Coordinates of C-alpha atoms in Angstrom, one line a residue:
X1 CA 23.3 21.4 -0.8
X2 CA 21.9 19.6 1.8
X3 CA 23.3 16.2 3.4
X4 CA 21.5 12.5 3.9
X5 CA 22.0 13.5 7.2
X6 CA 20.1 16.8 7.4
X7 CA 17.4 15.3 5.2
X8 CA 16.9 12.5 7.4
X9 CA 16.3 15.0 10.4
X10 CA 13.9 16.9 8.5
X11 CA 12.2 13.9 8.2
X12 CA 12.6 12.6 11.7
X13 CA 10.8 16.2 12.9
X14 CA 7.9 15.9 10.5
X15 CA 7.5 12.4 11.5
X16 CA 7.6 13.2 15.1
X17 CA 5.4 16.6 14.3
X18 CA 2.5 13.8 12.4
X19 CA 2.7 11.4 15.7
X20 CA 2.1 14.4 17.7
X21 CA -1.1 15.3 16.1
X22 CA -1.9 11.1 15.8
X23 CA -2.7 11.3 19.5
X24 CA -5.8 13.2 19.4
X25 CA -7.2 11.7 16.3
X26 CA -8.4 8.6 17.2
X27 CA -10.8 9.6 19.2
X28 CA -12.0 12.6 17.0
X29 CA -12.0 10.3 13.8
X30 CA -14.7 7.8 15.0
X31 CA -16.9 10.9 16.2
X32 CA -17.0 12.2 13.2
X33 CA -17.9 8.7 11.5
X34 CA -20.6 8.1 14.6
X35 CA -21.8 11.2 14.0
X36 CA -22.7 10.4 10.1
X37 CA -27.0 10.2 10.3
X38 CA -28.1 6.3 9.0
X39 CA -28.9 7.8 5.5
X40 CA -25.3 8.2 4.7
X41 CA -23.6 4.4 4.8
X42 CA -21.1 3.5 2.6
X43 CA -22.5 -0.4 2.1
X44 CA -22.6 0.6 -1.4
X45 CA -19.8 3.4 -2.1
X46 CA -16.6 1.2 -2.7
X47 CA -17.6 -1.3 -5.4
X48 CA -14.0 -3.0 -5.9
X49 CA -10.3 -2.9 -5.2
X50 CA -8.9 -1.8 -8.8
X51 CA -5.4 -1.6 -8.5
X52 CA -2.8 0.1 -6.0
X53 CA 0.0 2.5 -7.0
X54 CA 3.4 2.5 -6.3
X55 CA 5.5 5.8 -6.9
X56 CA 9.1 4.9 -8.8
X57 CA 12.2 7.3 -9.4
X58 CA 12.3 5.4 -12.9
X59 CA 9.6 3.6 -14.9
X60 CA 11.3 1.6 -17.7
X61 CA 13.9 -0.1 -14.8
X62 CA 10.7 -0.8 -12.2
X63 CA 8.9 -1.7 -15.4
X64 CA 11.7 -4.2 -16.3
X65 CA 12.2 -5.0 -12.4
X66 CA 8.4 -6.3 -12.1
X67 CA 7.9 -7.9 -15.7
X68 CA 11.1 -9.7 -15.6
X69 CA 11.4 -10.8 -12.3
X70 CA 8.1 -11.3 -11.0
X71 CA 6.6 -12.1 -14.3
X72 CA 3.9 -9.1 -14.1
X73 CA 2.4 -7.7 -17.6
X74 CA 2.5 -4.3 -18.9
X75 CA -0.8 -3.5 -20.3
X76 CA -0.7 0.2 -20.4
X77 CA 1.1 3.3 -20.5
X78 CA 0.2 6.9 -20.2
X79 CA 1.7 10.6 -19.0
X80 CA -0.4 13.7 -18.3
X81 CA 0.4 17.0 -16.9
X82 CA -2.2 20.0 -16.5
X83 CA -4.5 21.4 -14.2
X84 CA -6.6 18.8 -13.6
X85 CA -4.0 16.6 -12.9
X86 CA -2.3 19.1 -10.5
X87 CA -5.7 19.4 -9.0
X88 CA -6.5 15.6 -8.0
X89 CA -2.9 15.2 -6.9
X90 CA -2.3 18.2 -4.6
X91 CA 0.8 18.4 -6.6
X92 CA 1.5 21.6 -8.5
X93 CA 3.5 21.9 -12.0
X94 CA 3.2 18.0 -12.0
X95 CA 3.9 15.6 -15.2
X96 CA 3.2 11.8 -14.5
X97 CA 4.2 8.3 -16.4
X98 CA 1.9 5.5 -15.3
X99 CA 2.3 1.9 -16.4
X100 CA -0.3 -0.4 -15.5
X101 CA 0.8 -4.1 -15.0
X102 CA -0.6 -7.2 -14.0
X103 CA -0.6 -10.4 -12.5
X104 CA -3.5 -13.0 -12.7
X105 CA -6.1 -10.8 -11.9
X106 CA -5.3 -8.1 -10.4
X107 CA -3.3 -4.6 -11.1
X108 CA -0.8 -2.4 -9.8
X109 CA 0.0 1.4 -11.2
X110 CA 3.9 2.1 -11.7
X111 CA 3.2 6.0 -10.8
X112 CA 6.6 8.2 -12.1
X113 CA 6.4 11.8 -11.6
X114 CA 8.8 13.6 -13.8
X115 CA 8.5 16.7 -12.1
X116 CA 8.4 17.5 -9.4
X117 CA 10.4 14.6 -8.2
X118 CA 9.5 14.1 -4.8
X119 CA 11.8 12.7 -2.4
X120 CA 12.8 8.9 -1.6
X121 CA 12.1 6.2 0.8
X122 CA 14.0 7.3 4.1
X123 CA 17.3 4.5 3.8
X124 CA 16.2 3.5 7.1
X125 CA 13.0 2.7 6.9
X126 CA 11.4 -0.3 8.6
X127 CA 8.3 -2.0 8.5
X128 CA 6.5 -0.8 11.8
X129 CA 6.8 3.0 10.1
X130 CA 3.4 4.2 9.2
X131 CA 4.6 5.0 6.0
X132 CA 4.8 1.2 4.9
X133 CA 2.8 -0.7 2.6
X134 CA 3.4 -3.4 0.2
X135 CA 1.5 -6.0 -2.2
X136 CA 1.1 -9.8 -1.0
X137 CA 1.9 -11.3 -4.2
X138 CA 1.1 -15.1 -3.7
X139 CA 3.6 -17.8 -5.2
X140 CA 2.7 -21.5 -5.9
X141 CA 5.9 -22.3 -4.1
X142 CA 7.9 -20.1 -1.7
X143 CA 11.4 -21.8 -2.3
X144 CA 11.5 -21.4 -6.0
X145 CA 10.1 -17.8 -5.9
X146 CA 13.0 -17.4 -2.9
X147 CA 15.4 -18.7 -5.5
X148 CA 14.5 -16.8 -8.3
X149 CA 14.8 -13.7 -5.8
X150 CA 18.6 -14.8 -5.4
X151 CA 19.1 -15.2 -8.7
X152 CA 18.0 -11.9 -9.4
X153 CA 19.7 -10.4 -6.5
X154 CA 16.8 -8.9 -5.1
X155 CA 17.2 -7.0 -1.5
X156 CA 15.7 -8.6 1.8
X157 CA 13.6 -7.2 3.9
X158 CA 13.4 -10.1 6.0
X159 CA 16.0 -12.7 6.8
X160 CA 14.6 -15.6 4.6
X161 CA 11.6 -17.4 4.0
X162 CA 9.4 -18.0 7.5
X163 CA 6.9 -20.5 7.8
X164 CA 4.4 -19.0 10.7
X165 CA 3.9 -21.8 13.6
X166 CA 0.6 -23.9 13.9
X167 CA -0.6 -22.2 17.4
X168 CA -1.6 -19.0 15.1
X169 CA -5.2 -21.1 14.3
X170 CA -5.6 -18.0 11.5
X171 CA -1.8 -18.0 9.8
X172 CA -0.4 -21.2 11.1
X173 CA 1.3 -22.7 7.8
X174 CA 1.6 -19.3 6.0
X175 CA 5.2 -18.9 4.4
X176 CA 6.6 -15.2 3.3
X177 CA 9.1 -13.7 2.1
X178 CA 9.7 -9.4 2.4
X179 CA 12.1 -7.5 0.3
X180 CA 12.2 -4.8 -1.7
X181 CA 12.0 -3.1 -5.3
X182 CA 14.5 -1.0 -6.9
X183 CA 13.6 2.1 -5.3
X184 CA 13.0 0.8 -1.9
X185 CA 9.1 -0.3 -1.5
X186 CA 8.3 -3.2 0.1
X187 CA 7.4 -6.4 -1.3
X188 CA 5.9 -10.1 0.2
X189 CA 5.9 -13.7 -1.5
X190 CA 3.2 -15.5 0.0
X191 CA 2.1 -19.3 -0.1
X192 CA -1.2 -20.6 1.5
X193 CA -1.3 -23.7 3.0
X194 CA -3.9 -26.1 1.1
X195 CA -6.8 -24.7 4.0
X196 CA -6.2 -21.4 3.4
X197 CA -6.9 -17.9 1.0
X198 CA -8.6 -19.2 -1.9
X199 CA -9.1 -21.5 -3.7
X200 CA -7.0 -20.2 -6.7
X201 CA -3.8 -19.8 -4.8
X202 CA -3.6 -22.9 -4.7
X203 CA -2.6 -23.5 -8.7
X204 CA 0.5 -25.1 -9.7
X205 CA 0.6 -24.2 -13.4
X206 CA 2.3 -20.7 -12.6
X207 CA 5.0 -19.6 -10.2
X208 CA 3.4 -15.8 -9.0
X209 CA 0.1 -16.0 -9.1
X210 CA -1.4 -12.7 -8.0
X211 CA -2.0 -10.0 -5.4
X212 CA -4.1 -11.5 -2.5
X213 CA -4.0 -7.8 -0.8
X214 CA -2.1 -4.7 0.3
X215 CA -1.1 -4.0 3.6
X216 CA -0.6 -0.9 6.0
X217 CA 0.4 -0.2 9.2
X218 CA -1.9 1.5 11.4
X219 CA -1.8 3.4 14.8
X220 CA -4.9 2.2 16.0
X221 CA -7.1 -0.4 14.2
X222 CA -10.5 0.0 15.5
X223 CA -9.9 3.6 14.4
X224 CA -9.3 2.3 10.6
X225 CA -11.7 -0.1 11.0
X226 CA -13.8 3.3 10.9
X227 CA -12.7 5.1 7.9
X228 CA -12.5 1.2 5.7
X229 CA -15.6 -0.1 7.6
X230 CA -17.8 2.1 8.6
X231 CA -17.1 4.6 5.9
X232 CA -16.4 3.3 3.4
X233 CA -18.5 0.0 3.6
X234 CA -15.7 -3.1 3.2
X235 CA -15.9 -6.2 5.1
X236 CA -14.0 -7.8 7.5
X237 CA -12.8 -10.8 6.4
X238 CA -10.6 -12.0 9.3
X239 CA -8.5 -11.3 12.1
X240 CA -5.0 -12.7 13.7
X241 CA -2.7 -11.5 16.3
X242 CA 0.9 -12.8 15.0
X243 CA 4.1 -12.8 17.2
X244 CA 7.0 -15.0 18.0
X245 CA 10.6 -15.4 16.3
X246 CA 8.8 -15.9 12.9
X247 CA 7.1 -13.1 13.0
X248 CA 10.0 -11.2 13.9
X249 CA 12.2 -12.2 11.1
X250 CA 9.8 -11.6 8.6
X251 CA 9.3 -7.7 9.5
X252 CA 13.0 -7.8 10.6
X253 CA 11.7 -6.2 13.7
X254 CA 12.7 -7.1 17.2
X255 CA 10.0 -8.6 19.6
X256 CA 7.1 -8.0 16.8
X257 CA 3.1 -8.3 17.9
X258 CA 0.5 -7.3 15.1
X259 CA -2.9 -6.9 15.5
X260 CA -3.8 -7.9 12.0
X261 CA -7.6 -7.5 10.6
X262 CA -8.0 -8.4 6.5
X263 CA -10.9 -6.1 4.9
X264 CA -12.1 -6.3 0.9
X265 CA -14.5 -4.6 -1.1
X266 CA -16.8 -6.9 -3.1
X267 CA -13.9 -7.5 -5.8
X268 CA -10.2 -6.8 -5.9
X269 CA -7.7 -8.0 -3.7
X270 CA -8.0 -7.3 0.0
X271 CA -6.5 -4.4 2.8
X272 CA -4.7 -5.7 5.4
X273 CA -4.0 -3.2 8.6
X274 CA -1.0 -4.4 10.7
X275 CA -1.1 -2.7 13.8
X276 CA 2.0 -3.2 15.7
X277 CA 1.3 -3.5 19.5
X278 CA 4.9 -3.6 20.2
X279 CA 7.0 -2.7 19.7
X280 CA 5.6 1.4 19.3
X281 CA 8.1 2.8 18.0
X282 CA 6.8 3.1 14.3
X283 CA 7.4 6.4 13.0
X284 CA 4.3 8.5 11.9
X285 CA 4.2 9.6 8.0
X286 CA 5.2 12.8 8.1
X287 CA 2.9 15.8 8.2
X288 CA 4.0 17.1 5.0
X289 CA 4.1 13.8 2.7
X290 CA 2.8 14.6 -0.7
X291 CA 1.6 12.2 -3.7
X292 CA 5.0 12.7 -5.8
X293 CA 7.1 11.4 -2.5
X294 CA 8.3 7.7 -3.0
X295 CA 6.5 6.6 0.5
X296 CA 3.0 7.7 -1.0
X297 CA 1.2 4.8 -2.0
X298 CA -2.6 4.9 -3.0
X299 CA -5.3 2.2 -3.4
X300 CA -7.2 2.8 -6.3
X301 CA -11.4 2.0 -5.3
X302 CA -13.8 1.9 -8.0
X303 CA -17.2 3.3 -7.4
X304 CA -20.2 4.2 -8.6
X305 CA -20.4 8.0 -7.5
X306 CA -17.0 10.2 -7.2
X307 CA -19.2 13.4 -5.9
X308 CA -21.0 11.4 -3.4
X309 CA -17.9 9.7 -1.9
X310 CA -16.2 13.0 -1.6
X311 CA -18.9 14.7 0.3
X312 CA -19.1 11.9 2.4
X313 CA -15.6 11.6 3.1
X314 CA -15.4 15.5 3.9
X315 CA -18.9 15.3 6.5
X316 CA -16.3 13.0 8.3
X317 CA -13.4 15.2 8.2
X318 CA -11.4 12.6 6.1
X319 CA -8.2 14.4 5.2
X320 CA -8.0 15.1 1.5
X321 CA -5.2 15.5 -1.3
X322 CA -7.5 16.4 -4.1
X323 CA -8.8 19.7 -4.5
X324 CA -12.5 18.7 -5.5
X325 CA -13.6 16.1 -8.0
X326 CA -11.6 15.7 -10.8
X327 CA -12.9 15.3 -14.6
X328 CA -10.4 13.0 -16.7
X329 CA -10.4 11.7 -20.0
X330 CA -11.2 8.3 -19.8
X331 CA -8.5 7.4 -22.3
X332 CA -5.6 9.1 -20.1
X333 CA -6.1 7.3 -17.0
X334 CA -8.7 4.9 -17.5
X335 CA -11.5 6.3 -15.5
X336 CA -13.7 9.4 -15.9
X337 CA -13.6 11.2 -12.4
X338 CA -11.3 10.8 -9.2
X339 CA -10.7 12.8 -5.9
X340 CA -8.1 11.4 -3.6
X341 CA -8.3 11.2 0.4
X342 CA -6.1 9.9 3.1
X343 CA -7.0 7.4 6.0
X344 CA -6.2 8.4 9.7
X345 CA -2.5 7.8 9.4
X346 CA -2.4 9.7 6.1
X347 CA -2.2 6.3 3.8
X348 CA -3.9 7.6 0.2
X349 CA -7.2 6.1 -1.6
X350 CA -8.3 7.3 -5.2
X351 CA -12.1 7.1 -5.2
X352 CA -12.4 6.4 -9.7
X353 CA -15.5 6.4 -11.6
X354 CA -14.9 3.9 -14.4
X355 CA -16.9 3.7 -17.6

């Protein structure tokens, strides 16, 4: 049987094996984009943000965990198993529970894979690791939703509540909150100031309002401005470089600067890249991360035309998970064709054709 200890080496190699190989993509990456002739832009290939999903070790107690606490709800439930399953996955002799919650307006996918298990979020993870992500899930007040956390005995990520100072012209007034779910991922409570997000976040009648975005860390972010941009065709929505002793204590990491740059499709919530110009220590995702691993989040895009979107991902040399398109029935998983990719630091997206 093999320790924590040996299992966190083995993770520490492939991480380091994956940052090896990072050096030479970025470069190689926006080629391969550059090199895409006019005909093929992806203005119109993403039409929406649908959802993102989170892998769990255990649905009914994250299902509990998010309803309960957070006030999400469950609209759907499914399982599946087979071949075509298997096939958009990458995973092999896979069976998968998926809940689908939500809050306001927007979705998340509680993703359980029965078999095989996968393996957990390392115990000492931290939040310049290229392997995080979490939701934004925007509060109408930051202290009560900080309260209610307590109550529930819910695990920090960061210290307590920061509010970010008034210099940052783009996040000054901002106040956020990290911890974490039962199994580890990473969660934020976020309040807008009244001259900031939208308009909606600003409602009183309800204490968690909904998911303004998702974000990931990235290695370089002109290099996944590439693959979300240029590629895929979503917008820029703004920019902000955050540091200081706020910052710090809300990723709990020491001496903190992010490069920050918002993107969103033409519906959905938003993708947020968090670049961490120091400090650079942020372990890569390692080389052998699969779907059913309990790092391996995925944004779920909605388009038009799952075929197209693959070729054009695979002209660029977009790493892929799935092996081809994959034909569903609608009534399992909600859409009628997938194929699943990764960005440049091996964060997932499943491309879904819904009805």
């Amino acid at each position: 049987m093999h320790s924590q200890r040996d299992t966190s080496r083995r993770f520490r190699q492939l991480a380091l094996a994956s940052a090896v190989a990072s050096v030479l993509l970025p470069a190689a990456f926006a080629a391969d984009v550059a090199s895409l002739p006019a005909s093929s832009s992806a203005t119109a290939l993403v039409r929406a943000v649908d959802s993102v999903g989170i892998p769990v070790s255990d649905l009914e107690r994250s299902v509990d965990f998010y309803t309960r606490v957070l006030t999400f709800h469950k609209e759907a439930e499914r399982e599946v198993a087979g071949d075509t399953y298997e096939h958009l996955y990458g995973v092999f002799g896979l069976r998968l529970r998926m809940a689908r919650l939500s809050l306001g307006h927007e979705h998340i996918e509680l993703m359980e894979f029965l078999a095989p298990r996968g393996r957990p979020v390392p115990v000492d993870s931290r939040s310049n690791d290229r392997w995080f992500q979490h939701i934004a899930i925007i509060v109408s007040d930051v202290d009560q939703a900080y309260a209610r956390l307590r109550e529930f005995k819910v695990e920090h990520a960061s210290s307590g509540p920061q509010r970010l100072p008034d210099w940052n012209p783009n996040a000054g007034g901002i106040r956020a909150f990290y911890f974490r779910d039962p199994d580890g991922n990473h969660l934020e409570i976020l309040q807008f100031p009244a001259a900031k997000g939208a308009s909606r976040w600003q409602d009183k009648t309800a204490l968690f309002l909904g998911i303004d975005h998702t974000a990931i860390v990235v290695s370089d972010t002109d290099t996944s401005v590439a693959y979300y941009r240029d590629l895929l065709g979503l917008r820029i929505t703004g920019t902000s470089e955050n540091y200081g002793t706020e910052q710090e204590h809300l990723n709990n990491v020491f001496g903190a600067r992010l490069r920050i740059t918002a993107l969103r499709a033409a519906d959905g919530p938003g993708i947020e890249l968090l670049e961490y110009v120091a400090p650079r220590t942020g372990r890569s995702m390692p080389i052998d991360s699969q779907a059913n691993d309990r790092w391996f989040w995925q944004v779920n895009l909605t388009t038009e035309d799952v075929p197209a979107v693959a070729a054009h991902l695979m002209r660029a040399h977009s790493p892929m998970v799935s092996n081809g398109v994959a034909a569903t029935r609608e009534k399992e998983l909600g859409y009628t064709a997938g194929v699943i990719a990764r960005d440049p630091d091996g964060h997932a997206a499943l491309f879904e054709a819904t009805p």
